[in-house]
C-alpha positions as a Python dict, from the first residue, in 0.01 Angstrom:
ca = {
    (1, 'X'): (0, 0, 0),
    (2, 'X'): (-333, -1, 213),
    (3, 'X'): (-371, 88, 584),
    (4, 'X'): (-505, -204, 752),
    (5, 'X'): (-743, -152, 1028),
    (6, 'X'): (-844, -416, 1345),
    (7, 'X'): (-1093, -336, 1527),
    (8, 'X'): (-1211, -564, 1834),
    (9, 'X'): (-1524, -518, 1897),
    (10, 'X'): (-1692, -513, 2215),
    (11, 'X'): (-1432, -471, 2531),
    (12, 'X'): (-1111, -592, 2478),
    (13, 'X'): (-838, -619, 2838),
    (14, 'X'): (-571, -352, 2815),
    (15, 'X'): (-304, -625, 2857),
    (16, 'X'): (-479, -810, 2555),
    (17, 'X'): (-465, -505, 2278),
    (18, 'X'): (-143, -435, 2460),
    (19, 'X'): (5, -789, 2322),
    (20, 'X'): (-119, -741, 1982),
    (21, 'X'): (18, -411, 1944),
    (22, 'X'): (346, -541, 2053),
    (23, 'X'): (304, -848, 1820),
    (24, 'X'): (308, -553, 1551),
    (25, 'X'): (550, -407, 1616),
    (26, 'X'): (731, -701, 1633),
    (27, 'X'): (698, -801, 1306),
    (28, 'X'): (832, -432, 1224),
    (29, 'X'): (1097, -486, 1392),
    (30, 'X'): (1223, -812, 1276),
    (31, 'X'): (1181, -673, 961),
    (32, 'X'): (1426, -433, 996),
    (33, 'X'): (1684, -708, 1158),
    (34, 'X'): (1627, -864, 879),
    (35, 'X'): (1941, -976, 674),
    (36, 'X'): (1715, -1078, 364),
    (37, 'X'): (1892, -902, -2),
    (38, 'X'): (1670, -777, -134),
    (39, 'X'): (1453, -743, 224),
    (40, 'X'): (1082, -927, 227),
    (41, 'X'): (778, -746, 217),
    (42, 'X'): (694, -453, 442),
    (43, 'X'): (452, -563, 715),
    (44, 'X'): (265, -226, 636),
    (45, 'X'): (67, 58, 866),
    (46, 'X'): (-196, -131, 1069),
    (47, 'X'): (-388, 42, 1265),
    (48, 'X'): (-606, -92, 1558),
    (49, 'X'): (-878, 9, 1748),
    (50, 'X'): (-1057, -109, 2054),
    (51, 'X'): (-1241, -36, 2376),
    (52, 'X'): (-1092, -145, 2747),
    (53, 'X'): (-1287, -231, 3032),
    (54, 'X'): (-1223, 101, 3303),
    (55, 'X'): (-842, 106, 3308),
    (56, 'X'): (-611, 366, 3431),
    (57, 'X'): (-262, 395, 3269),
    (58, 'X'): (80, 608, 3303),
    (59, 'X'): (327, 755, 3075),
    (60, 'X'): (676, 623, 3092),
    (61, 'X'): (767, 935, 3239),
    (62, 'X'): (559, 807, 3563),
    (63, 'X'): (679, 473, 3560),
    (64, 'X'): (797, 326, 3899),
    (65, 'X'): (704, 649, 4066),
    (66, 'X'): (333, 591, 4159),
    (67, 'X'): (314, 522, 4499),
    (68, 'X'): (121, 196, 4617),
    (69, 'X'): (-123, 430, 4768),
    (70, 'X'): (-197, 623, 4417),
    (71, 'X'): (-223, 287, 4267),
    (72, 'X'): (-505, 179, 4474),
    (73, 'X'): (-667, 522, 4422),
    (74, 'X'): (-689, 472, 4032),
    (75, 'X'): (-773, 77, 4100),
    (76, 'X'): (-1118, 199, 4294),
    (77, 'X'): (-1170, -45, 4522),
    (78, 'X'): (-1117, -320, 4217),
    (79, 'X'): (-1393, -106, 3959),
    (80, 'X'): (-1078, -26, 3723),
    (81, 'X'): (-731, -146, 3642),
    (82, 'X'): (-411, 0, 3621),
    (83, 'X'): (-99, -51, 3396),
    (84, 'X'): (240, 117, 3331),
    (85, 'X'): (275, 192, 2974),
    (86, 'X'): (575, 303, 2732),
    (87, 'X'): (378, 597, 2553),
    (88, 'X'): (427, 983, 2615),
    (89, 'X'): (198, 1167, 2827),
    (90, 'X'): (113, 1095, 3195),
    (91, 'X'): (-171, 936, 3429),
    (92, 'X'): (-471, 934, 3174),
    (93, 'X'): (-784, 652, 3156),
    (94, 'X'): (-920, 399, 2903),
    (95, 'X'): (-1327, 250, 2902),
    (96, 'X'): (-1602, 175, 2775),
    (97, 'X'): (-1746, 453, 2521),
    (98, 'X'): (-1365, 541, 2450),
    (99, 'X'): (-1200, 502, 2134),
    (100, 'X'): (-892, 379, 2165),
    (101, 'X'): (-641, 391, 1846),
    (102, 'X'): (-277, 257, 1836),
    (103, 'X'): (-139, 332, 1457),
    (104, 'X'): (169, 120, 1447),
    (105, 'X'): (397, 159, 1130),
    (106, 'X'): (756, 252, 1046),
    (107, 'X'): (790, 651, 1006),
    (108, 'X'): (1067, 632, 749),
    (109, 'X'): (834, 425, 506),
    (110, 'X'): (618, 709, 538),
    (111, 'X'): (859, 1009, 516),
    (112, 'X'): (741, 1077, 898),
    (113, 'X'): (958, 1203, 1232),
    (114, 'X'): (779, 1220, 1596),
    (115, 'X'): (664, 1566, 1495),
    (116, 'X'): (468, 1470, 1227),
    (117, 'X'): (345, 1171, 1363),
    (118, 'X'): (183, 1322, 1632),
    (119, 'X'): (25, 1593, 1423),
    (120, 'X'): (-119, 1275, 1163),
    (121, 'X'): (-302, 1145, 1483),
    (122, 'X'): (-374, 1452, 1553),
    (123, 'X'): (-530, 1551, 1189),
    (124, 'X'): (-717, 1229, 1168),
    (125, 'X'): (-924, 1333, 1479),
    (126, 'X'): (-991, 1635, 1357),
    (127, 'X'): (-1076, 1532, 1042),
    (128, 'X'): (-1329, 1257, 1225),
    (129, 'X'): (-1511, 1510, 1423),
    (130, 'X'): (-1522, 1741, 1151),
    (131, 'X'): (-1742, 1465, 1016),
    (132, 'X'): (-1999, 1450, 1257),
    (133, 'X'): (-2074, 1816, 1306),
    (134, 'X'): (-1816, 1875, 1613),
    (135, 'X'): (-1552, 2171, 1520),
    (136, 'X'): (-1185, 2089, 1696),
    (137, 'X'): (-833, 2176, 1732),
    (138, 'X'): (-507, 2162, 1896),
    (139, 'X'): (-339, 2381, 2061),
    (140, 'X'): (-9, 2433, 2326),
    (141, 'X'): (-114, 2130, 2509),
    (142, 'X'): (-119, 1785, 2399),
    (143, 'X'): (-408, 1620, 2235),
    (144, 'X'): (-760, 1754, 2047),
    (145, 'X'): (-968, 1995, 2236),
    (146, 'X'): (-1277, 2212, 2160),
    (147, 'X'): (-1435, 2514, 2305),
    (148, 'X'): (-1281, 2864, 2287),
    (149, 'X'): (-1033, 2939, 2576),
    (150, 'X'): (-1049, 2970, 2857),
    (151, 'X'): (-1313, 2689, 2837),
    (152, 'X'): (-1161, 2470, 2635),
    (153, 'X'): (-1230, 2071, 2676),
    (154, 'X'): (-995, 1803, 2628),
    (155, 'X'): (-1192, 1534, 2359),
    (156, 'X'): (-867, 1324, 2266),
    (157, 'X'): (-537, 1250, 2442),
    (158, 'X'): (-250, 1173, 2242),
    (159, 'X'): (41, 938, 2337),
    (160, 'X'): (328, 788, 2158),
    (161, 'X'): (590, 560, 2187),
    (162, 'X'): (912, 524, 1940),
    (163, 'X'): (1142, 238, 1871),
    (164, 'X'): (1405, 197, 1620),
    (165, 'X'): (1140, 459, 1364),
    (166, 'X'): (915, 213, 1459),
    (167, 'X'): (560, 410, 1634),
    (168, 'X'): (261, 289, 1808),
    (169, 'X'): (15, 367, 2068),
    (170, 'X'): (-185, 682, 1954),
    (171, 'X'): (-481, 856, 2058),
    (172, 'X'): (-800, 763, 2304),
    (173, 'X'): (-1127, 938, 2135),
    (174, 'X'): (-1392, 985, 2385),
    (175, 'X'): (-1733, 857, 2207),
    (176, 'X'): (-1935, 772, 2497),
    (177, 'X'): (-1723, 752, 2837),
    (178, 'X'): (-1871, 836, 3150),
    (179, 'X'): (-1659, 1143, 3211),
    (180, 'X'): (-1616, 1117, 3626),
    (181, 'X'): (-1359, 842, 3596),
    (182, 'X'): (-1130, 1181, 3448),
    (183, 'X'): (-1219, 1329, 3793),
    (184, 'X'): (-1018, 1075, 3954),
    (185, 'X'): (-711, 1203, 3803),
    (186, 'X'): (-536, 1516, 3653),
    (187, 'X'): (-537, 1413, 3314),
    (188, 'X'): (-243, 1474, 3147),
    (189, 'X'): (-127, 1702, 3408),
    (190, 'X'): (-363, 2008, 3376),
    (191, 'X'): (-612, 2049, 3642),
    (192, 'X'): (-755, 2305, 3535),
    (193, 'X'): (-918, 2180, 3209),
    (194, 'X'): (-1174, 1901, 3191),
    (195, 'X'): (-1242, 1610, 2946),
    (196, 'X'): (-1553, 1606, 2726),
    (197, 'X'): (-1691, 1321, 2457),
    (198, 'X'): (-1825, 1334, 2131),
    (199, 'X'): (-2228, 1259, 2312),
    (200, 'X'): (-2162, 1551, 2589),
    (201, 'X'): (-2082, 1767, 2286),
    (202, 'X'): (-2384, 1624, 2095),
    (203, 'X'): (-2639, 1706, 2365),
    (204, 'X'): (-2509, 2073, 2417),
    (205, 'X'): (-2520, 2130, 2058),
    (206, 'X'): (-2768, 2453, 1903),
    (207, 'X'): (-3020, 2305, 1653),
    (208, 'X'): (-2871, 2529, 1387),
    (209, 'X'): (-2480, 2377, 1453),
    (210, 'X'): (-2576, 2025, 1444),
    (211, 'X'): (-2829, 1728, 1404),
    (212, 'X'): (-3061, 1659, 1675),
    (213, 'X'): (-2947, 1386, 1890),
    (214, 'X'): (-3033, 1013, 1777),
    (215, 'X'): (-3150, 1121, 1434),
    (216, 'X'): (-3178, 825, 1243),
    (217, 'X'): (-3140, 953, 873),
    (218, 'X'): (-2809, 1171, 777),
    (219, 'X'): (-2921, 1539, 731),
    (220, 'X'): (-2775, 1794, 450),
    (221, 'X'): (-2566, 2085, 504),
    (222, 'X'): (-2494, 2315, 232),
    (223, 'X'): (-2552, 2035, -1),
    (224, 'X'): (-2276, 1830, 198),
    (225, 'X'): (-2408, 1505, 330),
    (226, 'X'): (-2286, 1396, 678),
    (227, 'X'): (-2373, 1105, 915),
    (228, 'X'): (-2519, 1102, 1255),
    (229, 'X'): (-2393, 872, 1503),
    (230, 'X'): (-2681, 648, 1642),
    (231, 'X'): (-2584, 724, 2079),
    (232, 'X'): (-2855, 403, 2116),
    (233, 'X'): (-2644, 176, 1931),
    (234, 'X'): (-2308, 167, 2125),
    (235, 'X'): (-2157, -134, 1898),
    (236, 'X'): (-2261, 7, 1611),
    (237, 'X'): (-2165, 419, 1715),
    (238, 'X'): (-1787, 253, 1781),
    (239, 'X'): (-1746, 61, 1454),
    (240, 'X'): (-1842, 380, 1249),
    (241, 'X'): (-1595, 625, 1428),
    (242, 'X'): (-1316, 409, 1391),
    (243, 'X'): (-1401, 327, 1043),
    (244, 'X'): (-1414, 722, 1022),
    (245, 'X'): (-1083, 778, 1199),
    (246, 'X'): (-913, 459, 947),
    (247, 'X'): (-1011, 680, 677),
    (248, 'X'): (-901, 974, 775),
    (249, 'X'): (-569, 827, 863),
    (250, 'X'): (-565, 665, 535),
    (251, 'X'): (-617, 971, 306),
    (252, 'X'): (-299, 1145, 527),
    (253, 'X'): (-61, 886, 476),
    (254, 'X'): (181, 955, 238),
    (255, 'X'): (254, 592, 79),
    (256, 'X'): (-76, 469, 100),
    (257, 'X'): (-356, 477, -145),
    (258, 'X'): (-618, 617, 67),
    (259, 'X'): (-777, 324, 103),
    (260, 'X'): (-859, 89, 400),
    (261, 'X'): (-886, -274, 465),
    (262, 'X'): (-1003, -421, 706),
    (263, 'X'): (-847, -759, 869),
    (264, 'X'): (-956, -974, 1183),
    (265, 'X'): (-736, -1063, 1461),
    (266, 'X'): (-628, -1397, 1327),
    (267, 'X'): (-509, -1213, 1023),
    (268, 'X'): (-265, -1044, 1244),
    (269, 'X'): (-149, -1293, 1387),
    (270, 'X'): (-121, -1579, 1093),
    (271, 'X'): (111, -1235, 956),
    (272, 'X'): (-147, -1152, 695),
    (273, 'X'): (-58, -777, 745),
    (274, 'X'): (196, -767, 504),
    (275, 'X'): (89, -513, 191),
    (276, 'X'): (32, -638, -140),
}
């Protein structure tokens, strides 16, 4: 079994990655339903990434409890968007220069429960940044952070949603985002920390923990040899962390080979997401 990965490039409407997810999951779903003997073909861990224009979203804990002031707050005068959404977690935001990842797949085929769902998306970002220089971890609040306490900074949220073993939504990497729309809110509920992105951490980086920013060439560490994301190149920067994150979630899932493959949107939806 391979993990198949979509990504849309470019900026792709919340409500618009929203209905392929769900389309997904679907197919998961009806699987399961299914009275077949012996039961058709899995439809297999697909993973899709994406960027939204500025968007605002809530947790389903928060659902139907925003006020209609609060909603026109995160709306900003009609700059960003704002949608109720199923996953964990509370009031958090989605845009441009933000990686946004929903792994959808059924946790029994993969021998997983929430717990160790969560910690897979959680592993694969590490694992990604790990990649390009930036050391990170988790700790007693949700999501990936860096920075020693007490001045630790939030890189990736994390927020699932389960149905019937069936997970998706996942984790929004911050590549590139302009980092005041997180001053509009208190993201994830803790006012007292602050978001970051993979470029802030870039540019505050010593020459001897890093590569200089927009180096074109990969550099070797202790005979290790690891890319440098081109900051110029925005397209380009978000196709190679998500092909980065695929991997990682690839090599962590038990079931599949390791390896990823990569499908296009009308793939999904003709149902060419069933493994081999």
């Amino acid at each position: 079994m391979r993990l198949r990965h979509l990504h849309l490039p470019g900026l792709t409407p919340y409500l618009r990655a929203s209905a392929i997810q769900e389309h997904l999951v679907r197919l998961h779903l009806d699987h399961k339903a299914s009275q077949l003997t012996p039961p058709g073909p899995s439809p297999g861990p697909v993973l899709l990434t994406f960027q939204t224009p500025p968007t605002y979203t809530c947790g389903r804990r928060e659902v139907g409890t925003l006020s209609r002031e609060q909603k026109a707050h995160l709306r900003a005068d009609g700059k960003a968007e704002f949608h109720e959404a199923l996953r964990g977690g509370q009031t958090t935001f989605h845009g441009p220069g933000q990686l946004t990842a929903y792994l959808i797949l059924s946790l029994q085929e993969h021998n997983l429960n929430a717990r160790t769902y969560v910690r897979l998306l959680e592993d694969s970002v590490i694992g990604t940044c790990a990649g390009y220089w930036l050391e990170t971890h988790t700790t007693e609040n949700p999501g990936v952070w860096t920075g020693s306490n007490p001045d630790e900074r939030k890189l990736a949220s994390v927020g699932v949603h389960l149905r019937r073993y069936i997970a998706s939504h996942g984790v929004g990497l911050n590549v590139t985002v302009k980092l005041w729309w997180f001053d509009r809110i208190v993201a994830c509920g803790l006012p007292e920390k602050k978001a970051t992105s993979i470029e802030k951490e870039y540019r505050c980086m010593k020459p001897e923990k890093g590569p200089i920013i927009k180096v074109l060439a990969p550099l070797r560490v202790s005979g290790k040899r690891r890319p440098v994301l081109q900051f110029y190149n925005v397209p380009i920067l978000m196709r190679q962390v998500a092909d980065s994150f695929a991997n990682e979630v690839a090599s962590r899932l038990l079931g599949v080979d390791g390896s990823v493959e990569n499908v296009t949107r009308k793939g999904i939806w003709l149902g060419e997401v069933h493994s081999r």
